[in-house]
């Protein structure tokens, strides 16, 4: 099994984090536009979206407690976009029970005012940050001007010193030349010396000459004036997901019987948000039926009830490949798409005990996620490999000290 610690991906910061944007309203628009860009997988039944909506609001509450107003607002806008606009276009929308629709409408009436209030708070926050940014820039400009002024004064002092030395050298040279041409004392006269052009030992340099400019240029340090942050790409930064190292070992022990019988086993990764990190604290094993290359869950309401009771959010899933290597099959890609559409950081872990491999994967945000969401094929079917549809989840971190609670909900 791969026990190497996974490194966090250094992503570029999104534009709504860039305090140098001149208008705070533009920053807010970037955040709103990103949040409202929600893709729906029509192959995913609508009841799962309604369930995910519950978790989105639970996550938003955690963000509010963590003082992450931006992510809370993002989740509220996503919730509004899904259930006020997009869910009605789902081909199976008519199958949603009437009580679920009414309950969702009541929730929307509460969420919309919350989103509007958060919008005002964020606008005030962005304005404050922008004012502080302008103040910092003015202070930097003042310091830079003062530094340049001191450099100029120092240069003038050096030039004045050189000119004085040159003048003294010239006077001294003239005196020496004059003493060599003095007549006898009895005549008490000095012969006229013609065509004497004493040359100074040190070249006189005028402040405006090319030599001074060149010297000043060579001595002057390079100054990087690009202090204003640049506008970066709008890829959302993935927060770290912290995984207990024991999780994979415990899961493989629990799946051992199925693995020996060449059957896949799957589980749900659940946890919480703490200090802007997603912590996997629970491994939930639902009722399921396994085969050599698939696993189907049953009685999902048991999982939902447990998560509701313990205030847990879904952070991804884990499953075994009893005889194959660690990769995502076409069915796995579609399964994971539903998780990642609801949470960008959601991961898929594949354990391949026969090859002693563990893979931590996500769909590529720039291509794979949208491609799979728009794919209408079902069952095992071919997908193009270039560009890649999935990648290693570099935002995962393994923690040897973290505790994992395993909850087996299978009916014996």
Short mmCIF file of C-alpha atoms in Angstrom, two decimals:
data_model
loop_
_atom_site.label_atom_id
_atom_site.label_comp_id
_atom_site.label_asym_id
_atom_site.label_seq_id
_atom_site.Cartn_x
_atom_site.Cartn_y
_atom_site.Cartn_z
CA UNK A 1 0.00 0.00 0.00
CA UNK A 2 1.23 3.48 -0.82
CA UNK A 3 2.06 5.13 2.51
CA UNK A 4 3.82 8.13 1.03
CA UNK A 5 2.46 11.42 2.33
CA UNK A 6 0.49 13.21 -0.33
CA UNK A 7 1.47 16.81 -0.97
CA UNK A 8 -0.98 19.66 -1.30
CA UNK A 9 -1.35 21.15 -4.74
CA UNK A 10 -0.27 24.77 -4.95
CA UNK A 11 -3.17 26.22 -6.86
CA UNK A 12 -3.44 29.76 -8.03
CA UNK A 13 -5.72 31.98 -6.04
CA UNK A 14 -9.14 32.81 -7.54
CA UNK A 15 -9.86 36.41 -8.65
CA UNK A 16 -12.25 37.14 -5.78
CA UNK A 17 -9.19 36.81 -3.49
CA UNK A 18 -7.33 39.54 -5.38
CA UNK A 19 -7.65 42.72 -3.31
CA UNK A 20 -6.03 44.76 -6.09
CA UNK A 21 -9.20 44.60 -8.22
CA UNK A 22 -10.28 48.24 -8.39
CA UNK A 23 -13.99 47.66 -7.76
CA UNK A 24 -15.03 45.42 -4.82
CA UNK A 25 -18.28 44.77 -6.71
CA UNK A 26 -16.24 43.12 -9.46
CA UNK A 27 -14.70 40.76 -6.90
CA UNK A 28 -18.16 39.87 -5.66
CA UNK A 29 -19.35 39.28 -9.22
CA UNK A 30 -16.47 36.84 -9.82
CA UNK A 31 -17.56 34.87 -6.74
CA UNK A 32 -21.26 34.94 -7.71
CA UNK A 33 -20.54 33.89 -11.30
CA UNK A 34 -18.38 31.00 -10.14
CA UNK A 35 -21.00 29.84 -7.64
CA UNK A 36 -23.83 29.94 -10.16
CA UNK A 37 -21.92 27.85 -12.71
CA UNK A 38 -23.39 24.51 -11.68
CA UNK A 39 -23.43 21.48 -13.99
CA UNK A 40 -26.08 18.83 -13.38
CA UNK A 41 -25.66 15.18 -14.29
CA UNK A 42 -29.02 14.08 -15.65
CA UNK A 43 -28.06 10.47 -15.06
CA UNK A 44 -27.97 11.27 -11.36
CA UNK A 45 -31.49 10.93 -9.91
CA UNK A 46 -32.98 14.16 -8.51
CA UNK A 47 -33.44 12.76 -5.00
CA UNK A 48 -29.63 12.70 -4.68
CA UNK A 49 -29.49 16.41 -5.47
CA UNK A 50 -32.08 17.08 -2.80
CA UNK A 51 -29.98 15.05 -0.38
CA UNK A 52 -26.83 16.91 -1.43
CA UNK A 53 -28.67 20.18 -0.86
CA UNK A 54 -29.09 19.25 2.80
CA UNK A 55 -25.35 18.68 3.10
CA UNK A 56 -24.53 21.90 1.24
CA UNK A 57 -26.43 23.92 3.82
CA UNK A 58 -24.80 21.95 6.65
CA UNK A 59 -21.43 22.77 5.10
CA UNK A 60 -22.41 26.43 4.80
CA UNK A 61 -23.21 26.52 8.51
CA UNK A 62 -19.76 25.06 9.25
CA UNK A 63 -18.19 27.73 7.05
CA UNK A 64 -20.04 30.47 8.94
CA UNK A 65 -18.71 29.12 12.25
CA UNK A 66 -15.24 29.00 10.66
CA UNK A 67 -15.72 32.64 9.56
CA UNK A 68 -15.30 31.66 5.91
CA UNK A 69 -17.97 33.97 4.52
CA UNK A 70 -16.89 33.52 0.91
CA UNK A 71 -17.36 29.76 0.85
CA UNK A 72 -20.63 29.99 2.79
CA UNK A 73 -21.94 32.48 0.21
CA UNK A 74 -20.70 30.24 -2.61
CA UNK A 75 -22.65 27.29 -1.20
CA UNK A 76 -25.82 29.35 -0.72
CA UNK A 77 -25.67 30.61 -4.32
CA UNK A 78 -25.09 27.07 -5.60
CA UNK A 79 -28.06 25.84 -3.59
CA UNK A 80 -30.26 28.62 -4.98
CA UNK A 81 -29.07 27.99 -8.54
CA UNK A 82 -29.76 24.25 -8.35
CA UNK A 83 -33.17 24.35 -6.68
CA UNK A 84 -34.54 27.59 -8.07
CA UNK A 85 -33.41 27.14 -11.68
CA UNK A 86 -31.83 23.85 -12.75
CA UNK A 87 -33.56 21.03 -10.89
CA UNK A 88 -36.84 21.75 -12.70
CA UNK A 89 -35.19 20.85 -16.01
CA UNK A 90 -34.16 17.42 -14.74
CA UNK A 91 -35.94 14.72 -16.82
CA UNK A 92 -36.97 12.91 -13.60
CA UNK A 93 -38.12 16.00 -11.71
CA UNK A 94 -41.72 14.69 -11.78
CA UNK A 95 -40.63 11.72 -9.63
CA UNK A 96 -39.68 13.94 -6.68
CA UNK A 97 -42.25 13.55 -3.87
CA UNK A 98 -44.45 16.60 -3.34
CA UNK A 99 -43.45 16.85 0.35
CA UNK A 100 -39.76 17.08 -0.64
CA UNK A 101 -40.53 19.87 -3.09
CA UNK A 102 -42.50 21.83 -0.51
CA UNK A 103 -39.84 21.38 2.15
CA UNK A 104 -37.22 22.55 -0.34
CA UNK A 105 -39.30 25.64 -1.17
CA UNK A 106 -39.49 26.51 2.52
CA UNK A 107 -35.72 26.11 2.82
CA UNK A 108 -35.21 28.40 -0.18
CA UNK A 109 -37.24 31.12 1.53
CA UNK A 110 -34.71 31.04 4.37
CA UNK A 111 -31.57 30.66 2.24
CA UNK A 112 -32.22 33.55 -0.16
CA UNK A 113 -32.28 36.25 2.60
CA UNK A 114 -29.16 34.67 4.15
CA UNK A 115 -27.36 34.90 0.80
CA UNK A 116 -28.39 38.55 0.39
CA UNK A 117 -27.15 39.40 3.89
CA UNK A 118 -23.86 37.62 3.23
CA UNK A 119 -23.55 39.52 -0.04
CA UNK A 120 -23.69 42.83 1.86
CA UNK A 121 -21.15 41.64 4.41
CA UNK A 122 -18.76 40.48 1.68
CA UNK A 123 -19.09 43.79 -0.16
CA UNK A 124 -18.15 45.63 3.04
CA UNK A 125 -15.27 43.21 3.61
CA UNK A 126 -13.97 43.68 0.05
CA UNK A 127 -14.23 47.47 0.36
CA UNK A 128 -12.27 47.41 3.62
CA UNK A 129 -9.62 45.15 2.12
CA UNK A 130 -9.36 47.39 -0.95
CA UNK A 131 -8.97 50.51 1.18
CA UNK A 132 -6.22 48.77 3.15
CA UNK A 133 -4.58 47.74 -0.12
CA UNK A 134 -4.60 51.34 -1.37
CA UNK A 135 -3.13 52.49 1.93
CA UNK A 136 -0.37 49.91 1.66
CA UNK A 137 0.39 50.98 -1.91
CA UNK A 138 0.61 54.66 -0.90
CA UNK A 139 2.93 53.79 1.97
CA UNK A 140 5.13 51.74 -0.37
CA UNK A 141 5.22 54.64 -2.85
CA UNK A 142 6.18 57.06 -0.05
CA UNK A 143 8.98 54.75 1.11
CA UNK A 144 10.17 54.32 -2.48
CA UNK A 145 10.24 58.09 -3.09
CA UNK A 146 12.14 58.65 0.15
CA UNK A 147 14.65 55.99 -0.81
CA UNK A 148 15.20 57.50 -4.26
CA UNK A 149 15.57 60.94 -2.70
CA UNK A 150 18.26 59.65 -0.33
CA UNK A 151 20.03 57.94 -3.23
CA UNK A 152 20.04 61.22 -5.19
CA UNK A 153 21.42 63.17 -2.23
CA UNK A 154 24.14 60.58 -1.73
CA UNK A 155 25.05 60.73 -5.43
CA UNK A 156 25.32 64.52 -5.33
CA UNK A 157 27.55 64.36 -2.25
CA UNK A 158 29.83 61.85 -3.99
CA UNK A 159 30.05 64.04 -7.09
CA UNK A 160 30.78 67.13 -5.01
CA UNK A 161 33.53 65.26 -3.18
CA UNK A 162 35.08 64.06 -6.46
CA UNK A 163 34.97 67.59 -7.91
CA UNK A 164 36.72 69.05 -4.86
CA UNK A 165 39.44 66.40 -5.06
CA UNK A 166 39.87 67.12 -8.77
CA UNK A 167 40.15 70.88 -8.11
CA UNK A 168 42.74 70.36 -5.37
CA UNK A 169 44.75 68.09 -7.62
CA UNK A 170 44.67 70.71 -10.38
CA UNK A 171 45.90 73.48 -8.05
CA UNK A 172 48.68 71.27 -6.78
CA UNK A 173 49.78 70.42 -10.29
CA UNK A 174 49.81 74.09 -11.23
CA UNK A 175 52.00 74.98 -8.23
CA UNK A 176 54.52 72.28 -9.11
CA UNK A 177 54.68 73.43 -12.69
CA UNK A 178 55.13 77.07 -11.63
CA UNK A 179 57.96 76.31 -9.17
CA UNK A 180 59.97 74.56 -11.88
CA UNK A 181 60.02 77.71 -14.02
CA UNK A 182 61.02 80.39 -11.40
CA UNK A 183 64.13 82.67 -12.40
CA UNK A 184 67.18 83.46 -10.19
CA UNK A 185 66.43 85.28 -6.93
CA UNK A 186 68.58 88.29 -7.81
CA UNK A 187 66.37 89.15 -10.71
CA UNK A 188 63.38 88.95 -8.38
CA UNK A 189 61.22 88.27 -11.38
CA UNK A 190 59.40 85.33 -12.69
CA UNK A 191 59.74 84.45 -16.32
CA UNK A 192 56.55 84.33 -18.18
CA UNK A 193 55.59 80.81 -18.87
CA UNK A 194 53.60 80.32 -22.01
CA UNK A 195 51.38 77.49 -23.10
CA UNK A 196 51.10 75.86 -19.67
CA UNK A 197 47.99 73.72 -19.48
CA UNK A 198 48.13 71.81 -16.23
CA UNK A 199 46.01 68.66 -16.33
CA UNK A 200 44.21 67.61 -13.19
CA UNK A 201 45.20 64.25 -11.80
CA UNK A 202 41.50 63.41 -11.36
CA UNK A 203 39.12 64.05 -14.22
CA UNK A 204 36.53 66.72 -13.49
CA UNK A 205 33.06 65.35 -13.98
CA UNK A 206 30.06 67.57 -14.33
CA UNK A 207 26.77 66.45 -12.82
CA UNK A 208 25.09 66.26 -16.21
CA UNK A 209 27.81 64.37 -18.07
CA UNK A 210 27.38 60.94 -19.65
CA UNK A 211 30.04 59.44 -17.39
CA UNK A 212 28.07 60.40 -14.29
CA UNK A 213 24.89 58.94 -15.74
CA UNK A 214 26.67 55.71 -16.60
CA UNK A 215 28.30 55.45 -13.16
CA UNK A 216 25.02 56.17 -11.43
CA UNK A 217 23.28 53.60 -13.58
CA UNK A 218 25.85 50.93 -12.78
CA UNK A 219 25.77 51.60 -9.04
CA UNK A 220 22.01 51.92 -8.77
CA UNK A 221 20.32 48.68 -7.60
CA UNK A 222 17.55 47.14 -9.67
CA UNK A 223 14.11 47.93 -8.28
CA UNK A 224 11.15 45.67 -8.79
CA UNK A 225 8.16 48.00 -9.11
CA UNK A 226 5.68 45.22 -9.84
CA UNK A 227 4.31 45.26 -6.32
CA UNK A 228 0.68 45.15 -7.46
CA UNK A 229 -0.65 41.60 -7.45
CA UNK A 230 -1.59 40.27 -10.87
CA UNK A 231 -5.08 39.00 -11.70
CA UNK A 232 -4.88 35.23 -11.57
CA UNK A 233 -6.95 32.51 -13.13
CA UNK A 234 -10.36 31.62 -11.77
CA UNK A 235 -9.64 28.01 -10.81
CA UNK A 236 -11.02 27.41 -7.35
CA UNK A 237 -8.43 26.51 -4.73
CA UNK A 238 -9.00 23.02 -3.36
CA UNK A 239 -8.86 22.89 0.41
CA UNK A 240 -6.86 20.12 2.03
CA UNK A 241 -8.60 16.86 2.83
CA UNK A 242 -6.98 15.19 5.84
CA UNK A 243 -7.20 11.40 5.83
CA UNK A 244 -6.31 9.19 8.80
CA UNK A 245 -3.68 6.70 7.67
CA UNK A 246 -5.58 3.98 9.53
CA UNK A 247 -8.61 4.51 7.27
CA UNK A 248 -7.29 2.39 4.39
CA UNK A 249 -6.04 -0.39 6.67
CA UNK A 250 -9.33 -0.58 8.57
CA UNK A 251 -11.31 -0.57 5.33
CA UNK A 252 -9.26 -3.41 3.82
CA UNK A 253 -9.68 -5.49 6.98
CA UNK A 254 -13.43 -4.91 6.87
CA UNK A 255 -13.53 -5.81 3.15
CA UNK A 256 -11.28 -8.88 3.51
CA UNK A 257 -14.04 -11.49 3.16
CA UNK A 258 -15.46 -9.84 0.04
CA UNK A 259 -11.97 -9.46 -1.41
CA UNK A 260 -11.27 -13.18 -0.95
CA UNK A 261 -14.54 -13.89 -2.75
CA UNK A 262 -13.58 -11.51 -5.58
CA UNK A 263 -16.27 -8.96 -4.67
CA UNK A 264 -15.88 -5.21 -4.48
CA UNK A 265 -16.64 -3.34 -1.25
CA UNK A 266 -17.44 0.36 -0.93
CA UNK A 267 -17.80 2.94 1.81
CA UNK A 268 -18.64 6.61 2.28
CA UNK A 269 -16.10 9.13 3.62
CA UNK A 270 -17.72 11.58 6.02
CA UNK A 271 -16.38 14.30 8.28
CA UNK A 272 -16.33 18.00 9.05
CA UNK A 273 -14.78 21.34 8.23
CA UNK A 274 -12.25 22.72 10.71
CA UNK A 275 -9.93 25.69 10.19
CA UNK A 276 -10.46 25.60 6.44
CA UNK A 277 -9.50 21.93 6.25
CA UNK A 278 -11.81 19.01 5.50
CA UNK A 279 -11.27 16.24 8.03
CA UNK A 280 -12.39 12.67 7.32
CA UNK A 281 -13.57 11.39 10.69
CA UNK A 282 -15.99 8.59 9.76
CA UNK A 283 -16.03 5.64 7.37
CA UNK A 284 -19.64 4.58 6.75
CA UNK A 285 -20.32 1.16 5.23
CA UNK A 286 -23.82 1.01 3.68
CA UNK A 287 -25.86 -2.05 2.81
CA UNK A 288 -24.47 -3.23 -0.54
CA UNK A 289 -24.16 -5.91 -3.18
CA UNK A 290 -20.72 -6.54 -4.70
CA UNK A 291 -19.42 -8.21 -7.85
CA UNK A 292 -15.88 -8.58 -9.28
CA UNK A 293 -16.08 -5.17 -10.99
CA UNK A 294 -18.92 -3.23 -9.31
CA UNK A 295 -20.66 -2.41 -6.07
CA UNK A 296 -24.26 -1.25 -5.62
CA UNK A 297 -25.46 0.37 -2.40
CA UNK A 298 -28.90 -0.10 -0.83
CA UNK A 299 -30.92 1.61 1.90
CA UNK A 300 -29.05 4.87 1.49
CA UNK A 301 -31.41 6.50 3.97
CA UNK A 302 -29.46 4.74 6.74
CA UNK A 303 -26.37 6.72 5.73
CA UNK A 304 -28.37 9.96 5.53
CA UNK A 305 -29.91 9.42 8.97
CA UNK A 306 -26.52 8.75 10.57
CA UNK A 307 -24.97 11.83 8.97
CA UNK A 308 -27.90 14.00 10.06
CA UNK A 309 -27.67 12.74 13.64
CA UNK A 310 -23.92 13.37 13.85
CA UNK A 311 -23.78 16.54 11.71
CA UNK A 312 -21.43 15.00 9.11
CA UNK A 313 -20.78 16.03 5.51
CA UNK A 314 -19.87 13.69 2.65
CA UNK A 315 -16.24 14.10 1.53
CA UNK A 316 -16.01 11.27 -1.01
CA UNK A 317 -16.04 7.49 -1.23
CA UNK A 318 -13.74 4.48 -1.13
CA UNK A 319 -13.91 1.07 -2.79
CA UNK A 320 -11.80 -1.98 -3.54
CA UNK A 321 -10.54 -3.54 -6.77
CA UNK A 322 -10.06 -7.16 -5.63
CA UNK A 323 -8.08 -8.33 -8.68
CA UNK A 324 -7.22 -5.15 -10.58
CA UNK A 325 -4.92 -2.17 -10.11
CA UNK A 326 -5.94 1.18 -8.60
CA UNK A 327 -7.73 3.24 -11.28
CA UNK A 328 -11.18 4.70 -12.03
CA UNK A 329 -13.32 2.67 -14.43
CA UNK A 330 -16.00 4.30 -16.57
CA UNK A 331 -18.61 3.39 -13.95
CA UNK A 332 -16.37 4.78 -11.20
CA UNK A 333 -16.02 8.05 -13.12
CA UNK A 334 -19.79 8.49 -13.31
CA UNK A 335 -20.21 7.54 -9.65
CA UNK A 336 -17.60 10.06 -8.55
CA UNK A 337 -18.97 12.82 -10.79
CA UNK A 338 -22.02 13.13 -8.51
CA UNK A 339 -19.77 13.63 -5.48
CA UNK A 340 -17.46 16.16 -7.13
CA UNK A 341 -20.26 18.22 -8.66
CA UNK A 342 -21.55 18.86 -5.15
CA UNK A 343 -18.12 19.41 -3.58
CA UNK A 344 -15.03 20.25 -5.62
CA UNK A 345 -12.71 18.58 -3.08
CA UNK A 346 -14.59 15.25 -2.95
CA UNK A 347 -12.22 12.33 -3.55
CA UNK A 348 -12.42 8.73 -4.76
CA UNK A 349 -10.08 6.25 -3.07
CA UNK A 350 -9.37 2.94 -4.79
CA UNK A 351 -7.68 0.15 -2.82
CA UNK A 352 -6.06 -2.64 -4.86
CA UNK A 353 -4.77 -5.17 -2.28
CA UNK A 354 -3.52 -7.67 -4.88
CA UNK A 355 -1.07 -5.05 -6.22
CA UNK A 356 -0.55 -3.30 -2.85
CA UNK A 357 -1.78 -0.02 -4.38
CA UNK A 358 -3.96 2.83 -3.13
CA UNK A 359 -5.10 5.57 -5.48
CA UNK A 360 -6.51 8.97 -4.48
CA UNK A 361 -8.37 10.51 -7.43
CA UNK A 362 -10.53 13.39 -8.63
CA UNK A 363 -11.95 14.23 -12.06
CA UNK A 364 -9.85 16.87 -13.82
CA UNK A 365 -11.67 20.16 -13.03
CA UNK A 366 -10.82 21.75 -16.37
CA UNK A 367 -12.10 18.88 -18.55
CA UNK A 368 -13.07 15.55 -16.98
CA UNK A 369 -15.80 16.83 -14.67
CA UNK A 370 -17.79 18.51 -17.44
CA UNK A 371 -17.15 15.66 -19.90
CA UNK A 372 -18.51 12.98 -17.55
CA UNK A 373 -21.43 15.18 -16.46
CA UNK A 374 -22.49 15.45 -20.12
CA UNK A 375 -21.88 11.78 -20.96
CA UNK A 376 -25.18 9.92 -21.45
CA UNK A 377 -23.73 6.39 -21.61
CA UNK A 378 -24.45 3.94 -18.79
CA UNK A 379 -22.72 0.80 -17.58
CA UNK A 380 -19.15 0.04 -18.66
CA UNK A 381 -18.27 1.98 -21.81
CA UNK A 382 -15.11 3.48 -23.36
CA UNK A 383 -13.98 7.07 -22.73
CA UNK A 384 -11.16 8.95 -24.47
CA UNK A 385 -7.88 9.05 -22.54
CA UNK A 386 -6.53 12.31 -23.94
CA UNK A 387 -6.93 14.77 -22.37
CA UNK A 388 -7.11 12.82 -19.11
CA UNK A 389 -10.49 12.58 -17.38
CA UNK A 390 -9.11 12.08 -13.87
CA UNK A 391 -5.94 12.79 -11.90
CA UNK A 392 -4.28 12.19 -8.55
CA UNK A 393 -5.91 14.14 -5.73
CA UNK A 394 -2.92 16.22 -4.68
CA UNK A 395 -4.92 18.12 -2.06
CA UNK A 396 -5.02 14.99 0.15
CA UNK A 397 -2.87 14.70 3.25
CA UNK A 398 -2.35 11.57 5.33
CA UNK A 399 -2.28 11.98 9.09
CA UNK A 400 -0.84 9.12 11.14
CA UNK A 401 -2.30 10.52 14.38
CA UNK A 402 -5.87 11.16 13.21
CA UNK A 403 -8.64 8.86 14.42
CA UNK A 404 -11.20 7.22 12.13
CA UNK A 405 -14.53 5.83 13.32
CA UNK A 406 -15.86 2.92 11.25
CA UNK A 407 -19.64 2.54 11.17
CA UNK A 408 -20.88 -0.66 9.50
CA UNK A 409 -24.55 -0.22 8.60
CA UNK A 410 -24.90 -3.51 6.77
CA UNK A 411 -27.72 -5.66 8.08
CA UNK A 412 -26.34 -8.96 9.26
#
